[in-house]
Tab-separated table of C-alpha atoms and ligand atoms in Angstrom:
chain	number	residue	atom	x	y	z
A	1	MET	CA	-10.607	-48.697	-59.385
A	2	ASP	CA	-13.953	-50.448	-59.050
A	3	LYS	CA	-16.187	-49.505	-56.176
A	4	LYS	CA	-16.116	-51.955	-53.295
A	5	PHE	CA	-19.792	-51.246	-52.614
A	6	THR	CA	-22.597	-49.810	-54.721
A	7	LYS	CA	-25.096	-49.547	-51.869
A	8	ILE	CA	-24.899	-48.173	-48.358
A	9	GLY	CA	-27.240	-48.721	-45.433
A	10	ILE	CA	-27.982	-45.649	-43.332
A	11	PRO	CA	-29.627	-46.182	-39.928
A	12	ARG	CA	-32.565	-43.813	-39.497
A	13	ALA	CA	-31.253	-42.625	-36.131
A	14	ILE	CA	-28.712	-40.274	-34.424
A	15	SER	CA	-26.863	-38.257	-37.128
A	16	TYR	CA	-29.458	-39.143	-39.787
A	17	TYR	CA	-31.798	-36.541	-38.285
A	18	ASN	CA	-29.330	-33.661	-38.669
A	19	ASN	CA	-27.305	-34.693	-41.657
A	20	TYR	CA	-29.416	-36.788	-43.990
A	21	PRO	CA	-29.840	-34.038	-46.629
A	22	PHE	CA	-26.029	-33.878	-46.865
A	23	TYR	CA	-25.627	-37.666	-46.855
A	24	TYR	CA	-28.254	-37.936	-49.603
A	25	GLY	CA	-26.542	-35.396	-51.879
A	26	PHE	CA	-23.102	-36.848	-51.190
A	27	PHE	CA	-23.834	-40.549	-51.736
A	28	THR	CA	-26.086	-40.080	-54.757
A	29	SER	CA	-23.419	-37.941	-56.429
A	30	LEU	CA	-20.940	-40.799	-55.868
A	31	GLY	CA	-23.388	-43.178	-57.529
A	32	ILE	CA	-24.021	-45.044	-54.278
A	33	GLU	CA	-27.562	-46.245	-53.651
A	34	ILE	CA	-28.862	-45.474	-50.155
A	35	ILE	CA	-30.842	-48.079	-48.251
A	36	LEU	CA	-32.557	-46.485	-45.263
A	37	SER	CA	-33.672	-48.527	-42.288
A	38	ASP	CA	-37.428	-48.545	-41.677
A	39	LYS	CA	-38.989	-45.926	-39.443
A	40	THR	CA	-38.669	-46.602	-35.708
A	41	THR	CA	-41.327	-48.859	-34.221
A	42	THR	CA	-41.669	-50.578	-30.859
A	43	LYS	CA	-40.078	-53.621	-32.533
A	44	THR	CA	-36.993	-51.529	-33.458
A	45	ILE	CA	-36.650	-50.442	-29.823
A	46	ASN	CA	-37.108	-53.988	-28.516
A	47	GLU	CA	-34.540	-55.338	-30.985
A	48	GLY	CA	-31.968	-52.701	-29.995
A	49	THR	CA	-32.651	-53.169	-26.293
A	50	LYS	CA	-31.743	-56.858	-26.562
A	51	TYR	CA	-28.175	-56.007	-27.586
A	52	VAL	CA	-27.061	-53.181	-25.305
A	53	VAL	CA	-26.819	-52.886	-21.529
A	54	SER	CA	-30.050	-51.729	-19.943
A	55	ASP	CA	-28.867	-48.326	-18.714
A	56	THR	CA	-27.857	-47.207	-22.224
A	57	CYS	CA	-29.974	-44.246	-23.349
A	58	LEU	CA	-32.965	-44.811	-25.622
A	59	PRO	CA	-31.454	-43.203	-28.792
A	60	ILE	CA	-28.536	-45.674	-28.724
A	61	LYS	CA	-30.924	-48.609	-28.267
A	62	VAL	CA	-32.908	-47.265	-31.205
A	63	PHE	CA	-29.739	-46.861	-33.307
A	64	THR	CA	-28.788	-50.474	-32.580
A	65	GLY	CA	-32.282	-51.603	-33.600
A	66	HIS	CA	-31.874	-49.754	-36.917
A	67	VAL	CA	-28.532	-51.450	-37.614
A	68	ILE	CA	-30.202	-54.828	-37.045
A	69	ASN	CA	-32.989	-53.773	-39.413
A	70	LEU	CA	-30.422	-52.953	-42.145
A	71	ILE	CA	-28.587	-56.251	-41.624
A	72	ASN	CA	-31.910	-58.060	-41.974
A	73	LYS	CA	-32.474	-56.176	-45.230
A	74	GLY	CA	-29.235	-57.675	-46.538
A	75	CYS	CA	-27.061	-54.534	-46.349
A	76	GLU	CA	-23.398	-55.358	-46.707
A	77	ALA	CA	-22.081	-51.869	-45.874
A	78	ILE	CA	-23.586	-49.773	-43.086
A	79	PHE	CA	-22.715	-46.155	-42.345
A	80	ILE	CA	-21.826	-45.732	-38.663
A	81	PRO	CA	-19.816	-42.529	-38.240
A	82	SER	CA	-17.867	-41.522	-35.169
A	83	ILE	CA	-18.637	-37.827	-34.736
A	84	GLN	CA	-16.228	-36.868	-31.977
A	85	SER	CA	-16.224	-33.089	-32.093
A	86	THR	CA	-17.845	-30.584	-34.443
A	87	GLY	CA	-15.579	-27.650	-33.519
A	88	TYR	CA	-12.466	-27.127	-31.421
A	89	LYS	CA	-13.382	-28.740	-28.067
A	90	ILE	CA	-17.080	-28.842	-29.050
A	91	ASN	CA	-17.684	-32.455	-28.160
A	92	ASN	CA	-20.310	-35.096	-28.566
A	93	CYS	CA	-21.208	-37.415	-25.719
A	94	SER	CA	-19.104	-40.542	-25.319
A	95	LYS	CA	-21.812	-42.765	-26.843
A	96	ILE	CA	-21.975	-40.823	-30.102
A	97	ARG	CA	-18.194	-40.575	-30.219
A	98	GLY	CA	-17.860	-44.316	-29.721
A	99	LEU	CA	-20.827	-45.428	-31.823
A	100	PRO	CA	-18.798	-47.748	-34.125
A	101	GLU	CA	-17.162	-49.341	-31.062
A	102	ILE	CA	-20.502	-49.886	-29.346
A	103	ILE	CA	-21.981	-51.545	-32.448
A	104	ARG	CA	-18.855	-53.641	-33.079
A	105	ASN	CA	-18.958	-54.943	-29.532
A	106	VAL	CA	-22.633	-55.773	-29.356
A	107	ILE	CA	-23.554	-57.005	-32.852
A	108	ASP	CA	-21.750	-60.122	-33.949
A	109	LYS	CA	-23.039	-60.385	-37.527
A	110	PRO	CA	-21.240	-60.152	-40.861
A	111	PHE	CA	-21.340	-56.664	-42.397
A	112	THR	CA	-18.847	-53.919	-43.220
A	113	MET	CA	-18.927	-50.832	-41.108
A	114	ILE	CA	-18.250	-47.572	-42.942
A	115	GLU	CA	-16.935	-45.654	-39.972
A	116	PRO	CA	-15.441	-42.256	-40.789
A	117	THR	CA	-14.291	-39.997	-37.967
A	118	LEU	CA	-15.017	-36.286	-37.605
A	119	ASP	CA	-12.902	-34.687	-34.913
A	120	LYS	CA	-12.250	-31.001	-35.405
A	121	THR	CA	-10.413	-30.803	-32.075
A	122	GLU	CA	-7.819	-33.124	-33.605
A	123	ASN	CA	-7.887	-31.411	-37.017
A	124	ILE	CA	-9.870	-34.199	-38.675
A	125	ASN	CA	-12.245	-31.966	-40.580
A	126	PHE	CA	-15.384	-32.528	-42.592
A	127	LYS	CA	-13.526	-32.951	-45.889
A	128	ASP	CA	-11.434	-35.711	-44.271
A	129	PHE	CA	-14.633	-37.286	-42.949
A	130	CYS	CA	-16.100	-37.382	-46.466
A	131	THR	CA	-12.855	-38.648	-48.006
A	132	GLN	CA	-12.630	-41.485	-45.462
A	133	THR	CA	-16.221	-42.428	-46.310
A	134	ALA	CA	-15.646	-42.441	-50.068
A	135	ASN	CA	-12.354	-44.347	-49.727
A	136	ALA	CA	-14.028	-47.031	-47.618
A	137	LEU	CA	-16.482	-47.517	-50.482
A	138	GLY	CA	-13.611	-47.847	-52.924
A	139	ILE	CA	-13.819	-44.314	-54.394
A	140	THR	CA	-10.534	-42.419	-54.431
A	141	ASP	CA	-10.888	-39.860	-57.248
A	142	LYS	CA	-10.419	-36.484	-55.528
A	143	GLN	CA	-12.484	-34.565	-58.092
A	144	GLU	CA	-15.348	-37.018	-57.759
A	145	ILE	CA	-15.257	-36.678	-53.972
A	146	LYS	CA	-15.106	-32.879	-54.188
A	147	LYS	CA	-18.111	-32.833	-56.511
A	148	ALA	CA	-20.006	-35.131	-54.118
A	149	ILE	CA	-19.219	-32.867	-51.140
A	150	ASN	CA	-20.512	-29.847	-53.077
A	151	ASN	CA	-23.647	-31.725	-53.981
A	152	GLY	CA	-24.124	-32.721	-50.338
A	153	TRP	CA	-23.925	-29.075	-49.255
A	154	LYS	CA	-26.302	-28.036	-52.027
A	155	VAL	CA	-29.038	-30.381	-50.768
A	156	TYR	CA	-28.276	-29.549	-47.124
A	157	ASN	CA	-28.336	-25.774	-47.646
A	158	SER	CA	-31.626	-25.990	-49.492
A	159	PHE	CA	-33.076	-27.964	-46.545
A	160	ILE	CA	-31.810	-25.352	-44.052
A	161	GLU	CA	-33.191	-22.437	-46.093
A	162	MET	CA	-36.616	-24.063	-46.084
A	163	THR	CA	-36.711	-24.854	-42.355
A	164	LYS	CA	-35.461	-21.376	-41.456
A	165	SER	CA	-38.406	-19.887	-43.322
A	166	GLY	CA	-40.753	-22.005	-41.178
A	167	VAL	CA	-41.255	-25.086	-43.374
A	168	SER	CA	-41.601	-28.172	-41.162
A	169	TYR	CA	-38.710	-30.616	-40.798
A	170	THR	CA	-40.491	-33.418	-42.668
A	171	GLU	CA	-41.698	-31.227	-45.521
A	172	ALA	CA	-38.281	-29.592	-45.962
A	173	LEU	CA	-36.492	-32.939	-45.954
A	174	GLU	CA	-38.805	-34.404	-48.561
A	175	ASN	CA	-38.504	-31.376	-50.817
A	176	ALA	CA	-34.730	-31.095	-50.438
A	177	ILE	CA	-34.034	-34.670	-51.482
A	178	ASN	CA	-36.456	-34.349	-54.387
A	179	GLY	CA	-34.667	-31.224	-55.608
A	180	LYS	CA	-37.617	-28.949	-54.822
A	181	PHE	CA	-37.628	-25.696	-52.877
A	182	ILE	CA	-40.483	-24.068	-50.977
A	183	LYS	CA	-40.547	-21.139	-48.597
A	184	LYS	CA	-43.055	-20.041	-45.939
A	185	THR	CA	-43.956	-16.407	-46.367
A	186	VAL	CA	-46.762	-16.161	-43.787
A	187	ASP	CA	-46.237	-17.096	-40.135
A	188	ILE	CA	-49.587	-18.502	-38.999
A	189	VAL	CA	-50.553	-17.136	-35.574
A	190	LYS	CA	-51.970	-19.615	-33.085
A	191	PRO	CA	-53.371	-19.061	-29.600
A	192	LEU	CA	-50.242	-20.526	-28.019
A	193	SER	CA	-46.660	-20.976	-29.149
A	194	VAL	CA	-43.982	-23.168	-27.652
A	195	ALA	CA	-40.345	-23.902	-28.427
A	196	ILE	CA	-38.996	-27.417	-28.038
A	197	MET	CA	-35.398	-27.967	-26.978
A	198	ALA	CA	-34.353	-31.485	-27.988
A	199	HIS	CA	-31.946	-33.463	-30.113
A	200	GLY	CA	-33.208	-33.931	-33.660
A	201	TYR	CA	-32.926	-37.697	-33.204
A	202	ASN	CA	-35.334	-37.558	-30.285
A	203	LEU	CA	-37.761	-34.961	-31.576
A	204	PHE	CA	-38.132	-35.854	-35.251
A	205	ASP	CA	-38.368	-39.595	-34.668
A	206	ASP	CA	-42.131	-39.912	-34.250
A	207	ARG	CA	-41.892	-43.097	-32.180
A	208	ILE	CA	-39.257	-41.754	-29.769
A	209	SER	CA	-41.012	-38.407	-29.294
A	210	LEU	CA	-44.429	-40.089	-29.187
A	211	ASN	CA	-45.463	-37.677	-31.941
A	212	LEU	CA	-44.904	-34.673	-29.719
A	213	ILE	CA	-45.090	-32.091	-32.523
A	214	LYS	CA	-48.280	-33.540	-34.004
A	215	LYS	CA	-49.867	-33.747	-30.540
A	216	LEU	CA	-49.156	-30.067	-29.887
A	217	GLU	CA	-50.410	-29.028	-33.319
A	218	LYS	CA	-53.635	-30.929	-32.635
A	219	MET	CA	-53.987	-28.771	-29.509
A	220	ASP	CA	-53.689	-25.721	-31.795
A	221	VAL	CA	-50.237	-24.858	-30.496
A	222	LYS	CA	-47.609	-23.352	-32.785
A	223	VAL	CA	-44.341	-25.253	-32.439
A	224	TYR	CA	-40.840	-23.906	-32.981
A	225	THR	CA	-37.815	-26.188	-33.023
A	226	SER	CA	-34.071	-25.990	-33.563
A	227	VAL	CA	-34.428	-26.192	-37.347
A	228	ASN	CA	-36.235	-22.845	-37.332
A	229	VAL	CA	-33.232	-21.089	-35.759
A	230	SER	CA	-30.070	-20.327	-37.700
A	231	ARG	CA	-26.725	-21.488	-36.351
A	232	GLU	CA	-25.615	-17.860	-35.933
A	233	ASP	CA	-28.739	-16.881	-33.965
A	234	SER	CA	-28.411	-19.949	-31.798
A	235	LEU	CA	-24.770	-19.215	-30.972
A	236	LYS	CA	-25.547	-15.555	-30.268
A	237	ALA	CA	-28.379	-16.560	-27.933
A	238	ILE	CA	-26.106	-18.916	-25.940
A	239	ASP	CA	-23.675	-16.043	-25.561
A	240	ASN	CA	-26.419	-13.568	-24.626
A	241	ILE	CA	-27.621	-15.676	-21.698
A	242	GLY	CA	-24.046	-15.905	-20.461
A	243	GLU	CA	-23.382	-19.555	-21.314
A	244	VAL	CA	-20.727	-21.168	-23.521
A	245	GLN	CA	-21.108	-23.928	-26.065
A	246	TYR	CA	-19.506	-27.141	-24.936
A	247	TRP	CA	-21.602	-29.947	-26.416
A	248	ALA	CA	-21.880	-30.573	-30.158
A	249	ASN	CA	-25.654	-30.739	-29.886
A	250	GLU	CA	-25.861	-27.639	-27.726
A	251	LEU	CA	-27.367	-25.511	-30.524
A	252	GLU	CA	-30.418	-27.776	-30.637
A	253	LEU	CA	-30.969	-27.496	-26.911
A	254	THR	CA	-29.431	-24.498	-25.106
A	255	GLY	CA	-29.245	-22.406	-28.298
A	256	THR	CA	-32.842	-22.998	-29.371
A	257	ALA	CA	-34.294	-22.466	-25.905
A	258	ALA	CA	-32.169	-19.355	-25.310
A	259	TYR	CA	-33.168	-17.875	-28.664
A	260	TYR	CA	-36.901	-18.218	-27.973
A	261	LEU	CA	-36.498	-17.181	-24.357
A	262	LEU	CA	-34.825	-13.940	-25.405
A	263	ASN	CA	-37.057	-12.999	-28.337
A	264	GLU	CA	-40.284	-13.635	-26.354
A	265	LYS	CA	-41.887	-15.298	-29.350
A	266	VAL	CA	-43.244	-18.220	-27.322
A	267	ASP	CA	-45.428	-18.759	-24.261
A	268	GLY	CA	-43.446	-21.688	-22.921
A	269	ILE	CA	-40.551	-24.053	-23.496
A	270	ILE	CA	-40.666	-27.838	-23.636
A	271	ALA	CA	-37.472	-29.788	-22.956
A	272	LEU	CA	-37.517	-33.316	-24.329
A	273	SER	CA	-34.668	-35.620	-23.383
A	274	ALA	CA	-33.781	-39.257	-22.966
A	275	PHE	CA	-33.785	-40.654	-19.455
A	276	GLY	CA	-30.245	-40.877	-18.096
A	277	CYS	CA	-28.688	-38.505	-20.663
A	278	GLY	CA	-25.835	-36.640	-18.952
A	279	PRO	CA	-25.347	-33.740	-21.421
A	280	ASP	CA	-29.082	-33.055	-21.640
A	281	SER	CA	-29.524	-32.935	-17.893
A	282	LEU	CA	-26.841	-30.229	-17.704
A	283	MET	CA	-28.305	-28.208	-20.577
A	284	VAL	CA	-31.887	-28.477	-19.326
A	285	ASP	CA	-30.794	-27.403	-15.833
A	286	GLU	CA	-29.076	-24.313	-17.251
A	287	ILE	CA	-32.130	-23.348	-19.273
A	288	ALA	CA	-34.489	-24.068	-16.354
A	289	TYR	CA	-32.505	-21.551	-14.309
A	290	HIS	CA	-32.755	-18.867	-17.015
A	291	CYS	CA	-36.474	-19.572	-17.555
A	292	LYS	CA	-37.125	-19.181	-13.851
A	293	GLU	CA	-35.314	-15.847	-13.832
A	294	ALA	CA	-37.339	-14.663	-16.828
A	295	GLY	CA	-40.698	-16.083	-15.675
A	296	MET	CA	-40.904	-18.355	-18.712
A	297	PRO	CA	-42.777	-21.633	-18.061
A	298	LEU	CA	-40.773	-24.769	-18.840
A	299	ILE	CA	-41.685	-28.435	-18.717
A	300	HIS	CA	-39.135	-31.237	-18.901
A	301	LEU	CA	-40.343	-34.465	-20.485
A	302	THR	CA	-38.032	-37.464	-20.246
A	303	ILE	CA	-38.444	-40.516	-22.402
A	304	ASP	CA	-37.291	-44.106	-22.340
A	305	GLU	CA	-38.554	-47.340	-23.837
A	306	HIS	CA	-41.219	-47.600	-21.127
A	307	THR	CA	-42.720	-44.116	-21.492
A	308	GLY	CA	-46.482	-44.441	-21.829
A	309	GLU	CA	-48.494	-42.259	-24.176
A	310	ALA	CA	-51.338	-41.547	-21.720
A	311	GLY	CA	-49.132	-39.954	-19.065
A	312	PHE	CA	-47.297	-38.004	-21.744
A	313	ILE	CA	-50.535	-36.498	-23.096
A	314	THR	CA	-51.776	-35.649	-19.597
A	315	ARG	CA	-48.608	-33.687	-18.839
A	316	LEU	CA	-48.799	-31.879	-22.167
A	317	GLU	CA	-52.439	-30.964	-21.680
A	318	ALA	CA	-51.780	-29.698	-18.169
A	319	PHE	CA	-48.869	-27.597	-19.440
A	320	THR	CA	-50.759	-26.023	-22.361
A	321	ASP	CA	-53.782	-25.385	-20.147
A	322	MET	CA	-51.548	-23.598	-17.642
A	323	LEU	CA	-50.045	-21.509	-20.468
A	324	LEU	CA	-53.505	-20.468	-21.662
A	325	ARG	CA	-54.603	-19.517	-18.150
A	326	LYS	CA	-51.454	-17.491	-17.677
A	327	LYS	CA	-52.014	-15.717	-20.979
A	328	ARG	CA	-55.641	-15.031	-20.155
A	329	SER	CA	-54.758	-13.663	-16.745
A	330	ILE	CA	-52.235	-11.225	-18.276
A	331	LEU	CA	-54.878	-10.172	-20.780
A	332	THR	CA	-57.517	-9.690	-18.089
A	333	LYS	CA	-55.201	-7.561	-15.960
A	334	LYS	CA	-54.408	-5.479	-19.007
A	335	SER	CA	-58.097	-5.000	-19.834
A	336	GLU	CA	-58.829	-3.906	-16.230
A	337	LYS	CA	-56.410	-1.057	-16.689
A	338	THR	CA	-57.867	0.003	-20.018
A	339	LYS	CA	-61.471	-0.659	-18.773
A	340	GLU	CA	-61.943	-2.953	-21.716
A	341	TYR	CA	-64.806	-5.421	-21.193
A	342	ILE	CA	-63.888	-9.119	-21.542
A	343	GLN	CA	-66.810	-11.502	-21.697
A	344	ASN	CA	-66.572	-14.584	-19.538
A	345	LYS	CA	-66.385	-16.915	-22.503
A	346	ASN	CA	-64.684	-20.237	-22.577
A	347	ILE	CA	-61.017	-20.321	-23.216
A	348	VAL	CA	-61.315	-21.428	-26.825
A	349	GLU	CA	-63.501	-18.460	-27.769
A	350	ILE	CA	-61.300	-16.067	-25.842
A	351	LYS	CA	-58.153	-17.280	-27.432
A	352	LYS	CA	-59.622	-16.783	-30.896
A	353	GLU	CA	-61.072	-13.339	-30.288
A	354	LYS	CA	-58.632	-11.784	-27.910
A	355	ILE	CA	-55.360	-13.577	-27.641
A	356	LEU	CA	-54.859	-13.726	-31.373
A	357	THR	CA	-55.016	-9.971	-31.650
A	358	SER	CA	-53.311	-9.306	-28.375
A	359	SER	CA	-50.162	-7.283	-28.291
A	360	ILE	CA	-48.982	-8.675	-24.994
A	361	LYS	CA	-46.039	-10.413	-26.670
B	401	SF4	S1	-26.382	-37.098	-25.897
B	401	SF4	FE1	-27.623	-38.178	-24.381
B	401	SF4	S2	-29.315	-39.046	-25.528
B	401	SF4	FE2	-27.716	-38.531	-26.995
B	401	SF4	S3	-26.574	-40.397	-27.251
B	401	SF4	FE3	-25.535	-39.183	-25.672
B	401	SF4	S4	-26.389	-39.919	-23.721
B	401	SF4	FE4	-27.740	-40.624	-25.374
């Protein structure tokens, strides 16, 4: 049977940020060419905003903008999965579950939606999800689909191995899809370290996150994110703080924050979420409670299409400055006990000479 489509458009939004290494391995093995939408810009957001009701969260507006971008590129088939649940009663929010329905109801343009469903609560597993996708493209050979699934996992697992060793998201993604493998062997120590709890689609989209990671790195802050924590560690951490996983994206938020809260590897936690997001507000509240109990500083940054860069930077600077002061004060108290002399140098000199070698963590 001939393929119905030889190309597929993938919106660079929502599940792209977690699953693209798998999608890449899977579709290329099936001989399907991937057309990615362009990176998010203000124009993408404005385009998406025109189609959906105003109180929809930013990531869905962005997703809609990416679909429009793919239609404008001439894509005939666009991949819009409905990821309902990723484990038994481990659910996604209603907008991610109903993504194909949202797009169908707001975009009245001719294209074919490739809309597989993943719903482990209802026994629709990942193999079914992949089979539905291949069938919709006109591919029915079971062996071919099996081979494509294996290839998807191969690329995905390589990506995960790299990020777990400390390779950045972007670097790992690029290497994984180019069939290369690198590993970080040395963990560079910086004066401050923070963990960010956020959905991949918010954090790794530079326009949505207003380049949060790059901004922190410019401030000489070491950044840890969900991709640096294994699934097992994340689940164990949720359990260890006495919470249970309910949301599909919980590992990226509660799990990541709990892991870094418990292992005391960071000086503070940054929560990044979209304005009006129900699941995130619950998860951030839980973590805020545990941070308060543990004396771990936490800042919650919310974003929408109107978030300005200046205010964002000011809040980040104030937070990192507070973290440095806190660290210096702990160090000073410690030196008073040991009668160690600490020169009254500026914070940058102190952090290099003292905090780097400090054993207060
Ligand atoms: S989890 Fe929150 S941010 Fe993500 S799509 Fe749902 S409402 Fe929007």
